[in-house]
XYZ file of C-alpha atoms in Angstrom:
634
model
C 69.455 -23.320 94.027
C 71.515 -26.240 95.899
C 74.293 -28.133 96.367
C 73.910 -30.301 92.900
C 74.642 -26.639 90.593
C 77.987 -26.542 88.897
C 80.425 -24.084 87.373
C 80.924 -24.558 83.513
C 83.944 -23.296 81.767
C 82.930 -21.720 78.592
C 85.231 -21.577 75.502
C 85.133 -19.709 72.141
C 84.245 -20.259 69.691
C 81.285 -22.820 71.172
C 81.847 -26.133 70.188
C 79.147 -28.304 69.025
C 76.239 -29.380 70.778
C 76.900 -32.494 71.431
C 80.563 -31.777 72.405
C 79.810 -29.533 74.619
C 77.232 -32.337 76.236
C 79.498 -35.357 76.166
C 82.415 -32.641 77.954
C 80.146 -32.703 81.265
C 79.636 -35.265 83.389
C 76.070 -35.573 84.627
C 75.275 -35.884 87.867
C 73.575 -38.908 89.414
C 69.835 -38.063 89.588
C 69.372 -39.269 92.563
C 71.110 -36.026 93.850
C 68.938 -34.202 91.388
C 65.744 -35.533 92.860
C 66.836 -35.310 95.973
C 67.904 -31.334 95.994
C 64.149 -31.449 94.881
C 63.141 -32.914 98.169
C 61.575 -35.195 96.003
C 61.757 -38.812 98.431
C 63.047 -42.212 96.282
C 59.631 -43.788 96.674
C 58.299 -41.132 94.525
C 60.620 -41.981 91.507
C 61.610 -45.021 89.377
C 65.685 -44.892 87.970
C 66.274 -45.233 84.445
C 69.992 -45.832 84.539
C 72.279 -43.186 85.855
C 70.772 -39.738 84.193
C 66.980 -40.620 84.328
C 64.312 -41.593 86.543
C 60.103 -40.933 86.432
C 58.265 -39.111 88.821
C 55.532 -40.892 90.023
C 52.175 -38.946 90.364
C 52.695 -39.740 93.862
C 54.866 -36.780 94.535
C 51.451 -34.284 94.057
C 49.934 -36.189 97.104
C 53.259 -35.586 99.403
C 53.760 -31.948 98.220
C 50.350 -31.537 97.657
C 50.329 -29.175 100.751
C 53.140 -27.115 99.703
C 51.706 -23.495 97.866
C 53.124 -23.448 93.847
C 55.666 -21.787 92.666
C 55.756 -19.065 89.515
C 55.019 -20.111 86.472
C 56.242 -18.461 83.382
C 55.555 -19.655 79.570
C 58.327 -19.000 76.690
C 56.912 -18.130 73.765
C 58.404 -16.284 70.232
C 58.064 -14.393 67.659
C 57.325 -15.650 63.898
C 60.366 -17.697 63.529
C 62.783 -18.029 60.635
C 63.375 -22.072 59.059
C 66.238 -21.441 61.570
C 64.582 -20.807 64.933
C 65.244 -18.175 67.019
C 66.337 -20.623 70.443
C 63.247 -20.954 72.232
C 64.608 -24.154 74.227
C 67.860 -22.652 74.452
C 66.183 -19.420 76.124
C 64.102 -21.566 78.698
C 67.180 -23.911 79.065
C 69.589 -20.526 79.820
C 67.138 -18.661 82.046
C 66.358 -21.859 84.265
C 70.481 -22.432 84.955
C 70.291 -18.383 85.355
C 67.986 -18.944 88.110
C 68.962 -21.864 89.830
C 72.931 -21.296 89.364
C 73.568 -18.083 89.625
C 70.278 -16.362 91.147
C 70.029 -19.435 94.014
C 66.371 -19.720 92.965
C 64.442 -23.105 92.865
C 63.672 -23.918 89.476
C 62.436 -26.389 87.387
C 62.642 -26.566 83.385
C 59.372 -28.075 81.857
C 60.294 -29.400 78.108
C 58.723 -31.111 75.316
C 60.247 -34.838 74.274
C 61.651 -34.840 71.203
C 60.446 -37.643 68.325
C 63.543 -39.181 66.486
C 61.697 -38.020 63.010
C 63.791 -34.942 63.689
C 66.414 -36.138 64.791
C 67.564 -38.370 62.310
C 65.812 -36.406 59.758
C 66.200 -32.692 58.891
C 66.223 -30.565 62.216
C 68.396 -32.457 64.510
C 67.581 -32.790 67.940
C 66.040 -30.584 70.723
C 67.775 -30.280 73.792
C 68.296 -26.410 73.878
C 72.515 -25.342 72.229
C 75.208 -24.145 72.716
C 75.604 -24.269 76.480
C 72.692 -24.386 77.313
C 71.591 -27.997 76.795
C 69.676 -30.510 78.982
C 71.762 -33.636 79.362
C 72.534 -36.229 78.405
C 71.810 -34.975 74.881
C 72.128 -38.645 73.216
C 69.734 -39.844 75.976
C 67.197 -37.078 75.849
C 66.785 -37.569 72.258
C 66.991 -41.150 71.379
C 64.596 -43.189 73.106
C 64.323 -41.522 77.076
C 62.016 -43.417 78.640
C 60.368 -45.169 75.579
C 57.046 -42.349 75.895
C 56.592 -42.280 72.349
C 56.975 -46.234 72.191
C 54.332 -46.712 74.343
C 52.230 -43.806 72.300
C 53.201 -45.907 69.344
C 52.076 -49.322 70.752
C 48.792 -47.991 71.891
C 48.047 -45.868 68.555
C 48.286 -48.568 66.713
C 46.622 -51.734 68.793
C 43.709 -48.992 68.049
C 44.295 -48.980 64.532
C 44.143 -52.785 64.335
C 41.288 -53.047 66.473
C 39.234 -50.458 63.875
C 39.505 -52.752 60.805
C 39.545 -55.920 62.220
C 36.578 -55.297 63.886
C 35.242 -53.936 60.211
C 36.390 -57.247 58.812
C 34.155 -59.385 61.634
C 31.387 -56.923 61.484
C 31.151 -57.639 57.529
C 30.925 -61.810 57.840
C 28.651 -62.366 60.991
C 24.881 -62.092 61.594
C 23.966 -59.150 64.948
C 23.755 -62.559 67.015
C 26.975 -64.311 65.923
C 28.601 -60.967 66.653
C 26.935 -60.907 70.561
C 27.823 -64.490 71.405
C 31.239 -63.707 70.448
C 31.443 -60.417 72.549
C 29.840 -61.966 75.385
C 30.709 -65.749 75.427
C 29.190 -68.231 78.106
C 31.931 -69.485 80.951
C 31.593 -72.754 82.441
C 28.285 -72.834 83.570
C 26.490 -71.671 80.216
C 26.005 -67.969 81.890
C 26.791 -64.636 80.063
C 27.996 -61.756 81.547
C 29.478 -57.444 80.656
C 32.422 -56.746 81.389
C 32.915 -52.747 82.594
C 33.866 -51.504 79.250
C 30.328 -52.918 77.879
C 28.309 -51.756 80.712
C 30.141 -48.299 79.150
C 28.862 -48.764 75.942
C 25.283 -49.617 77.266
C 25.430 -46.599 79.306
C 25.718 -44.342 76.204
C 23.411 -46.178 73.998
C 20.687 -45.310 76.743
C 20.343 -49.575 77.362
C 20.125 -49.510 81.314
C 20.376 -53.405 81.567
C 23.190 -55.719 83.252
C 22.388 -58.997 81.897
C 23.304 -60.203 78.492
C 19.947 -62.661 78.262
C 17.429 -59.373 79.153
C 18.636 -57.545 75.466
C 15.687 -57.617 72.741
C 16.884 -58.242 69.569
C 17.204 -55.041 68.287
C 19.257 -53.793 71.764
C 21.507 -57.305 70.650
C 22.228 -55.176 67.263
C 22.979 -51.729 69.035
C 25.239 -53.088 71.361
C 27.230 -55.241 69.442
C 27.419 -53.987 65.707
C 29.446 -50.396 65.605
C 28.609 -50.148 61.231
C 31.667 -48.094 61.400
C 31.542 -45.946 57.758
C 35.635 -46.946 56.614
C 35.047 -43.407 54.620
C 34.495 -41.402 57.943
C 37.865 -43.087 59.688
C 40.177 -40.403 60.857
C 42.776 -42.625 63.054
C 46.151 -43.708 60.957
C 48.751 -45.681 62.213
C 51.918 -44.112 62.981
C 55.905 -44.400 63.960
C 58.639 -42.089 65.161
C 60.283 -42.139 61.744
C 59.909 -39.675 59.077
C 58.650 -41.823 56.385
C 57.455 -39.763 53.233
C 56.516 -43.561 51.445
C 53.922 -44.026 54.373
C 51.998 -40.933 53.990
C 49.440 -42.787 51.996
C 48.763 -46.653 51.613
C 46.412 -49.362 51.363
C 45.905 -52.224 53.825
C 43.977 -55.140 53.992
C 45.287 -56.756 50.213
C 46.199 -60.342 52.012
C 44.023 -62.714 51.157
C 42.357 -63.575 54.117
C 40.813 -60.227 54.156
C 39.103 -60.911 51.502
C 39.328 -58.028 49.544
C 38.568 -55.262 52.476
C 41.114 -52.769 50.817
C 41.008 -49.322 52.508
C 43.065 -46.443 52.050
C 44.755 -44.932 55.143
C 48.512 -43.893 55.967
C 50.577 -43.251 58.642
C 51.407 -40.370 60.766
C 54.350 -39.369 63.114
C 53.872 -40.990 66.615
C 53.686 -37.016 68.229
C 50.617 -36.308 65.664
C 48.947 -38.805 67.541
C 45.962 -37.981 69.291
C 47.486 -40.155 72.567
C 50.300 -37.719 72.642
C 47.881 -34.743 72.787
C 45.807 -37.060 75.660
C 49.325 -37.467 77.653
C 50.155 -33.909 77.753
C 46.507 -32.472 78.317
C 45.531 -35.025 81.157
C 45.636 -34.248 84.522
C 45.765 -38.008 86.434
C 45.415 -41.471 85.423
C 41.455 -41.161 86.027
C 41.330 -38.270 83.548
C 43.388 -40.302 81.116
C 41.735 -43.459 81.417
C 38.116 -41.335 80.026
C 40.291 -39.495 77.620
C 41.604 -42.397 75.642
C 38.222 -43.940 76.406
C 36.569 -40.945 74.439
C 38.800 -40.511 71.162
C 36.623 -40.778 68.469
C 37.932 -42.656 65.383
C 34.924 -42.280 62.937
C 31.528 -42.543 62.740
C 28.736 -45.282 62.164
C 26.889 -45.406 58.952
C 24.448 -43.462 60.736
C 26.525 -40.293 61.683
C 27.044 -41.434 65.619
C 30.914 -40.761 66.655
C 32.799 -44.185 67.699
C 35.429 -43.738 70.131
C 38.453 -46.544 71.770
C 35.964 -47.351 74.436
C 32.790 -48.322 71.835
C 35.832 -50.879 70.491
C 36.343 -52.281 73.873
C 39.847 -50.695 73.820
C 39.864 -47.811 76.655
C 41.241 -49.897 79.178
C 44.024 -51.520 76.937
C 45.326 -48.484 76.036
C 45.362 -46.930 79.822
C 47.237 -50.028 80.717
C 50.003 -49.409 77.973
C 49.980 -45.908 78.443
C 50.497 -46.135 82.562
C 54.346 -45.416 82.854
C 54.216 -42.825 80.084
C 51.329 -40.311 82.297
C 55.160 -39.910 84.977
C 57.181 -36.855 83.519
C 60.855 -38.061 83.066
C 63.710 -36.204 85.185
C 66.839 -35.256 83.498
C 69.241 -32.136 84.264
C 71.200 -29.421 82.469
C 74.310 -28.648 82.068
C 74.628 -26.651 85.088
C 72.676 -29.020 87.206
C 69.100 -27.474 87.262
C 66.621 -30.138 87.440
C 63.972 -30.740 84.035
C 60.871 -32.325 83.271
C 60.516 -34.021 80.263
C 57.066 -34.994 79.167
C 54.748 -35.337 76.067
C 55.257 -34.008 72.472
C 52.528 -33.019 70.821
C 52.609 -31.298 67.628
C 52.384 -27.888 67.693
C 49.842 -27.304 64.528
C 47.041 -29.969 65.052
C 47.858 -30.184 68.442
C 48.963 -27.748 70.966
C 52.679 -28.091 70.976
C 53.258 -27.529 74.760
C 54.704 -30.053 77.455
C 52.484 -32.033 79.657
C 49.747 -30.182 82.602
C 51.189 -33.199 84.959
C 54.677 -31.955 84.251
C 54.375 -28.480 84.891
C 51.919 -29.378 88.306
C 54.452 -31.726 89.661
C 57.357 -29.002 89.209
C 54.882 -26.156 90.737
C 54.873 -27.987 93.476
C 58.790 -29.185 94.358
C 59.698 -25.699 93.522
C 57.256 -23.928 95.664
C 56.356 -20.407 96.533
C 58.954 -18.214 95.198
C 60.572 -20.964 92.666
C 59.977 -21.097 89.230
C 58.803 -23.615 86.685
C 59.859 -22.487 83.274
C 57.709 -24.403 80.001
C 57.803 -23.881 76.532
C 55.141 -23.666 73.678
C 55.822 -24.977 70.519
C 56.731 -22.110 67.371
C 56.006 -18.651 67.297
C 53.224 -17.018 70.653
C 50.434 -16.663 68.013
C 50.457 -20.657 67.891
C 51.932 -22.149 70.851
C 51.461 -18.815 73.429
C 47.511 -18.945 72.155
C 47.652 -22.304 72.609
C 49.167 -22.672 75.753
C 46.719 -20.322 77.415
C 42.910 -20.883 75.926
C 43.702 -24.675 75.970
C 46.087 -25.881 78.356
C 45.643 -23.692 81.044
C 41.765 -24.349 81.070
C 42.145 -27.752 81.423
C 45.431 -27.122 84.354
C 43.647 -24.738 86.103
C 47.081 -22.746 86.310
C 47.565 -19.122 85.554
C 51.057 -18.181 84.260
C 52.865 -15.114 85.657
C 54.797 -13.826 83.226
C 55.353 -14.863 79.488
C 58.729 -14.810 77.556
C 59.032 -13.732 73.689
C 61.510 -14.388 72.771
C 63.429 -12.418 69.367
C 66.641 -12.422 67.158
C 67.647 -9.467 65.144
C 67.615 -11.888 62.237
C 63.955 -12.819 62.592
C 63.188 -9.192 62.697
C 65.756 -8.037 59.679
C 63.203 -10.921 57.558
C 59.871 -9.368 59.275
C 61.171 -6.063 57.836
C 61.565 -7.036 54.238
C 64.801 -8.802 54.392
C 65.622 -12.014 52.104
C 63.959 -14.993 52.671
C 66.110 -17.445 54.926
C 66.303 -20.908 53.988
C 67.397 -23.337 56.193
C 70.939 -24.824 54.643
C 71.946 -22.118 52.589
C 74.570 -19.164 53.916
C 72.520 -15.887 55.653
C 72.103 -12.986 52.799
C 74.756 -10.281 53.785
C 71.731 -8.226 55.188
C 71.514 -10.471 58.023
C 75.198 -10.361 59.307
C 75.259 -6.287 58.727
C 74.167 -3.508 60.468
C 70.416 -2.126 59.194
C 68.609 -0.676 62.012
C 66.108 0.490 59.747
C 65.257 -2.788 58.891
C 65.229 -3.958 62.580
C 62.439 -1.382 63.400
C 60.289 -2.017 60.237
C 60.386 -5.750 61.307
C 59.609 -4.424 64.871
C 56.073 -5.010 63.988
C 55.554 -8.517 64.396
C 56.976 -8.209 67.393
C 55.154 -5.788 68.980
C 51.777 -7.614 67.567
C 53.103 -10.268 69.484
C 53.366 -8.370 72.929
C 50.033 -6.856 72.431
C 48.364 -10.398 71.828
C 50.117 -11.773 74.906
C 49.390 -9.398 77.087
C 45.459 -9.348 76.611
C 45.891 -12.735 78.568
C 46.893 -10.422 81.695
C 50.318 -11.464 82.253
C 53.545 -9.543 82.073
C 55.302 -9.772 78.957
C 59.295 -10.042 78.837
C 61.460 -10.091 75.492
C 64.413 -11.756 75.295
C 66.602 -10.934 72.591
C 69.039 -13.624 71.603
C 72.281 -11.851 70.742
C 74.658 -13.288 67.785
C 78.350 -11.862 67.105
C 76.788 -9.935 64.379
C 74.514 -8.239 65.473
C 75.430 -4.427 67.021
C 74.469 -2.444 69.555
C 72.663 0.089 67.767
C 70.220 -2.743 66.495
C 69.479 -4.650 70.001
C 69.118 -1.020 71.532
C 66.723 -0.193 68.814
C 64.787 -3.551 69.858
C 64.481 -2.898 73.419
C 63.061 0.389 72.823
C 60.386 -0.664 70.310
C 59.577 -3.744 72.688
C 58.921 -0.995 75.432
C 57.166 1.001 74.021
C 54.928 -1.667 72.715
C 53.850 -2.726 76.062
C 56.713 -5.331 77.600
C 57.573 -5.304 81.404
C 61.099 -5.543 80.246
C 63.166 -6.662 77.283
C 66.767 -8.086 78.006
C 69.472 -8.851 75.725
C 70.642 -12.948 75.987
C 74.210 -14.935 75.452
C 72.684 -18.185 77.516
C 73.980 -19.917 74.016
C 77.674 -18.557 74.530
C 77.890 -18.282 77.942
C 75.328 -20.457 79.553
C 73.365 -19.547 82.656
C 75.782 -16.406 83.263
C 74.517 -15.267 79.946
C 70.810 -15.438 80.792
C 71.135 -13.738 84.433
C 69.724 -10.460 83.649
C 66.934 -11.918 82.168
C 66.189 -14.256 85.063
C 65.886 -10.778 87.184
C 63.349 -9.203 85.100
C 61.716 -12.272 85.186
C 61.252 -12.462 88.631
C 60.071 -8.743 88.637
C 57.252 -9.846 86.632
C 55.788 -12.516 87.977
C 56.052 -10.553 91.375
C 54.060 -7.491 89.711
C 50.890 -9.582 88.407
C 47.899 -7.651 88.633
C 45.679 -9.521 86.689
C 43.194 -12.646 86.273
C 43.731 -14.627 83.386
C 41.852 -13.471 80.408
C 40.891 -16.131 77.558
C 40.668 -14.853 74.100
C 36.964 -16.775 73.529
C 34.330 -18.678 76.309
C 33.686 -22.133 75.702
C 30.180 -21.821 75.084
C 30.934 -19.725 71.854
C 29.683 -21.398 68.251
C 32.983 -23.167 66.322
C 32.886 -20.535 64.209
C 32.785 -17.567 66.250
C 35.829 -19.410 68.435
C 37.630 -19.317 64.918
C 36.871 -16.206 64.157
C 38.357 -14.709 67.350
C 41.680 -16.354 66.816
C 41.519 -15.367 63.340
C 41.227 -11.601 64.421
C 44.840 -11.788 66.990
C 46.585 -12.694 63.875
C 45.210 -9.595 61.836
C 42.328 -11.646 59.947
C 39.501 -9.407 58.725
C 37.417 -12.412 58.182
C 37.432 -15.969 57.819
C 36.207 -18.162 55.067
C 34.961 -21.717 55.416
C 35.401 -24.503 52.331
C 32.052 -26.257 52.388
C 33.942 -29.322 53.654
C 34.668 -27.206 57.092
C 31.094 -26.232 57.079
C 30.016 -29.560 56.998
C 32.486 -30.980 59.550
C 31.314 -27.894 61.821
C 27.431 -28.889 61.342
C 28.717 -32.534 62.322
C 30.686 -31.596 65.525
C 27.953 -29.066 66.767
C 25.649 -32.240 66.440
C 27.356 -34.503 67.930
C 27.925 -32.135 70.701
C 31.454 -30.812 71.007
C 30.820 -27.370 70.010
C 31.823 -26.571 73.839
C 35.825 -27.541 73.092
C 38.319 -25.288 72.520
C 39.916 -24.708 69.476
C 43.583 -26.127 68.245
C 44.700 -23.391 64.823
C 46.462 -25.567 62.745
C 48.624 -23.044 60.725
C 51.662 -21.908 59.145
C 54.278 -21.171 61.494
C 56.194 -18.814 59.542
C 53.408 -16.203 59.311
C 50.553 -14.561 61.170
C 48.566 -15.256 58.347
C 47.778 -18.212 55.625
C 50.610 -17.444 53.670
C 54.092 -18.152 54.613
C 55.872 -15.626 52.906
C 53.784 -12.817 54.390
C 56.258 -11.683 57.227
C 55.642 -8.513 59.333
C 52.563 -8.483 60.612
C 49.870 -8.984 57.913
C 46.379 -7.359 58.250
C 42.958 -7.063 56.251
C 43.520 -10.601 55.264
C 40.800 -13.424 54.770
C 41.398 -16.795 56.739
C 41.025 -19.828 54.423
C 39.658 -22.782 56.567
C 40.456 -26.073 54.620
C 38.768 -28.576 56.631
C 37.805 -29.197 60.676
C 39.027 -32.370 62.818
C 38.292 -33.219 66.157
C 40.757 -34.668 68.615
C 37.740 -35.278 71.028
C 39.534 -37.313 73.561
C 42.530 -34.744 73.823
C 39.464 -32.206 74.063
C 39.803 -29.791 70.986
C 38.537 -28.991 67.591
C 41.250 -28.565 64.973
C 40.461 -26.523 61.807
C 43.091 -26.878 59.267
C 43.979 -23.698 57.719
C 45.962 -24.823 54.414
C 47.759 -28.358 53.911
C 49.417 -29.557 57.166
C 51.738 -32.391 56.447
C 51.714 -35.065 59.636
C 54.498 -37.414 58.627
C 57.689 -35.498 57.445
C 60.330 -36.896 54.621
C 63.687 -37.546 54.669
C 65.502 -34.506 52.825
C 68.791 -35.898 50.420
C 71.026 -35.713 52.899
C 69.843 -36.672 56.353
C 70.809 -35.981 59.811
C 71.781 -39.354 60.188
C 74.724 -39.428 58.085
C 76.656 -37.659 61.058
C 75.452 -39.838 63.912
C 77.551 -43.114 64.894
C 79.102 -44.597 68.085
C 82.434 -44.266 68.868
C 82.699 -48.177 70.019
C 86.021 -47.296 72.165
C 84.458 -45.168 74.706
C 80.236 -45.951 73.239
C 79.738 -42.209 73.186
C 77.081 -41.541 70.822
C 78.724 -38.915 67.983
C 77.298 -36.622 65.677
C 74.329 -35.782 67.146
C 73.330 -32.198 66.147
């Protein structure tokens, strides 16, 4: 790719992660940006191993043609996972290290829930890892801290303005809103002329409202029982899941229920990665609904006066953060959003930037978040309608272990040793769990893009099973299937992969397909999603039915829709592995995230701020205060 790739010198047994990380020496990233062509006035340094791309860059390579764009994607995943970041980690220092191509990595940022919690952190394994690992996980560029800030100045600004709302006459309210300056004279600022503008009032002066306009305009009635926004942090925090606030004194006695979410199940996070430029993310916050009035009328940030506050704090967060791997391929870190009631894929300015730098005949590699019925679907009917980009090829990527479980192997649980079936050959039980996998080509496909499995090898695994894999994954439609060691062996490991890659993406013969059109009913949206995982039918609780009749009123039947399901399963159930069929989908409940721009219908329980499990990640991590190396990190 250019002069800034490096040799690594594997050993073996791998070492840990964050061994392996701290044993390279990143290179300034200056010299990354710069073997991007990317100019210094288009980036800000953070330290040594950082810096953000300014949206600036689009308007200087604006001219140059994009470059291919491929999506990784998986199958239904064990507790484990089966390496998706570690695949799109391994194929991008395949193809800028060893196949000279220009390539940039697209990732996720990771929330320190994880990280200190049960998972660990996310920066790909083995090695192939973006670096530094410490930095890329704890803190980067303080995103999520500005995503917390902003979440929850909106959260205040909901009950306080309850709390004023409840102890001042429709008057009282106005002159406060719209106090005179020196010279006894009233005026709007923009964000009111906003809300004026949607409650039909085409008037500019404060004096010229009737009485009645005085009480639209200034009193919201917001119904505390209709109040979907929560605060949140980047913590896991099971005691925070549900509380009360307002039992000071002062607030005399305006006790609502609430709780608080994970900062990357915020809707702003879901905003970040969907928006396309400042503009688009200055209407987006501007539109995020947070309840609705007594009288059944959605409220969003702006109706609170609060679209241009959050913008302001949100301004540095809309650049995508450079970093590098270990083999000196550049990566774009942006946005986290979660990848059940959101749509768990990195940010549209991220992946539009890197299309760019890379140009024709480079590649921008992305992930989407768990297996391709949730992040794949995802990544296609939601993000690319809003991009505007069409992906050439899409990655599944498999483990014989995932497929030994799909085939009725014991259940894996994450902590405890594998069952012996898992570390011993059973082809039989590869093919039977063949099935989800090849419902998972099929799926992908339909968008019109070339499909390409990659099958992440372990040392136990033979080659009777990964032949066996291939051949099913063939036959069920791929462009190619290619067996991986990017964990063991880094980009080297990943090469062959990297050249079937670029075979498909320079074979596309298709448009891309959507599963549904926009102007579909909720329902029948739902219901086509519901039939790619197998679903005979779907069945609504009355609760969805009546969120559904709300929505369509309010006029946001024409979003797409966000499945918030199960990972572990095509289906409702968990524990129904293979690839389930005949089955009814349960819908629980329907959200909107109306700013991000999607309808979420819950299928089952989906828990938005994790717990801590007995013994934490964070026992491991420390400093070692000689050297201030960060240690333990997994």
């Amino acid at each position: 790719m250019g002069k800034t790739t490096r040799k690594l010198e594997v050993v073996s047994p791998v070492p840990a992660d964050i061994d392996i990380a701290n044993s390279i020496e990143p290179l300034h990233i200056s010299e990354i940006a710069q073997d991007l062509n990317l100019s210094p006035q288009h980036y800000d340094l953070y330290g040594k191993y950082k810096a953000k791309v300014l949206l600036s860059a689009l308007d200087e390579h604006g001219g140059n043609g994009d470059g291919y764009y491929v999506v990784v994607g998986g199958i239904t995943p064990t507790p484990l996972g089966e390496g998706k970041s570690t695949t799109t980690v391994g194929l991008c220092q395949a193809l800028g290290a060893f196949l000279n191509k220009k390539v940039v990595t697209c990732l996720r940022q990771p929330s320190q829930g994880p990280t200190f919690g049960i998972k660990g952190g996310a920066a790909g394994g083995g090695y192939s890892q973006v670096i530094p690992m410490d930095e890329f996980n704890l803190h980067m560029t303080g995103d999520i801290h500005a995503i917390t800030a902003s979440n929850n100045l909106l959260a205040a600004a909901i009950d306080t303005r309850i709390f004023h709302e409840s102890s001042q006459s429709d008057k009282a309210l106005f002159n406060r809103l719209c106090p005179p300056n020196k010279e006894g004279k009233r005026s709007f600022n923009d964000i009111m002329l906003r809300r004026l503008k949607k409650l039909g009032i085409s008037k500019s002066v404060p004096e010229e409202l009737t009485q009645e306009e005085v009480k639209k305009f200034a009193r919201l009635d917001i119904d505390p029982e209709s109040i979907t926004w929560r605060r949140v942090m980047d913590v896991n925090d099971r005691f925070l899941r549900k509380i009360t606030v307002g039992q000071g004194p002062e607030e005399k006695g305006m006790v609502r229920e609430t709780g608080f979410d994970i900062s990357v199940a915020s809707e702003i996070m879901a905003v970040l990665a969907l928006t396309t430029s400042l503009s688009d993310m200055r209407e987006r916050l501007g539109k995020m609904v947070i309840g609705n009035s007594k009288a059944g009328d959605p409220i969003t940030a702006d109706d609170l006066g609060l679209g241009g506050a959050l913008t302001v704090l949100m301004k540095d967060a809309i650049n995508p953060t450079l970093m590098q791997t270990l083999e000196g391929t550049p990566v774009l870190v942006h946005a986290g959003p979660f990848a059940n009631i959101a749509h768990g894929n990195s940010s549209i300015v991220a992946d539009k930037i890197a299309l760019k730098l890379v140009g024709p005949g480079g590649f921008v590699v992305t992930e989407a978040g768990f297996g391709a019925d949730i992040g794949t679907e995802k990544f296609m009917n939601i993000k690319c309608r809003y991009s505007g980009l069409k992906p050439h090829c899409a990655i599944i990527v498999a483990t014989i272990r995932a497929l030994k479980m799909h085939g009725g192997g014991p259940a894996v649980v994450a902590g405890k040793p594998l069952d012996r079936a898992y570390v011993t050959e059973n082809v039989a039980l590869v093919e039977a769990g063949c099935v989800n996998l090849a419902r998972h080509i099929s799926n992908t496909k339909a968008y019109g893009v070339n499909v390409v499995v990659a099958l992440n090898k372990f040392s136990t695994d033979s080659e009777a099973e990964l032949n066996a894999v291939r051949s099913m994954a063939l036959s069920a439609g791929a462009f190619d299937a290619v067996i991986c060691t990017h964990h063991a062996h880094g980009g080297k490991g990943a090469v062959d992969l990297g050249i079937a890659v670029q075979k498909a993406c320079e074979n596309v013969t298709q448009p891309l397909k959507f599963l549904y059109p926009l102007d579909a009913s909720i329902k029948e949206k739902i219901e086509a999603i519901a039939k790619s995982y197998g679903a005979s039918g779907v069945e609504y609780s009355e609760q969805a039915e009546k969120q559904i009749e709300m929505y369509s009123k309010q006029g946001f039947s024409g979003l797409p829709i966000c499945m918030a399901k199960t990972q572990y399963s095509f289906s409702d159930n968990a524990s129904a592995k293979g690839a389930p069929s005949g089955f009814v989908l349960p819908i629980r409940d329907v959200r909107g995230s109306i700013g991000a721009g999607f309808i979420y219908p819950l299928v089952g329980t989906m828990s938005t701020m994790p717990g801590l499990p007995t013994r934490p990640c964070f026992y491991d991590i420390d400093l070692d205060t000689t050297t201030g190396r960060v240690i333990g990190l997994s």
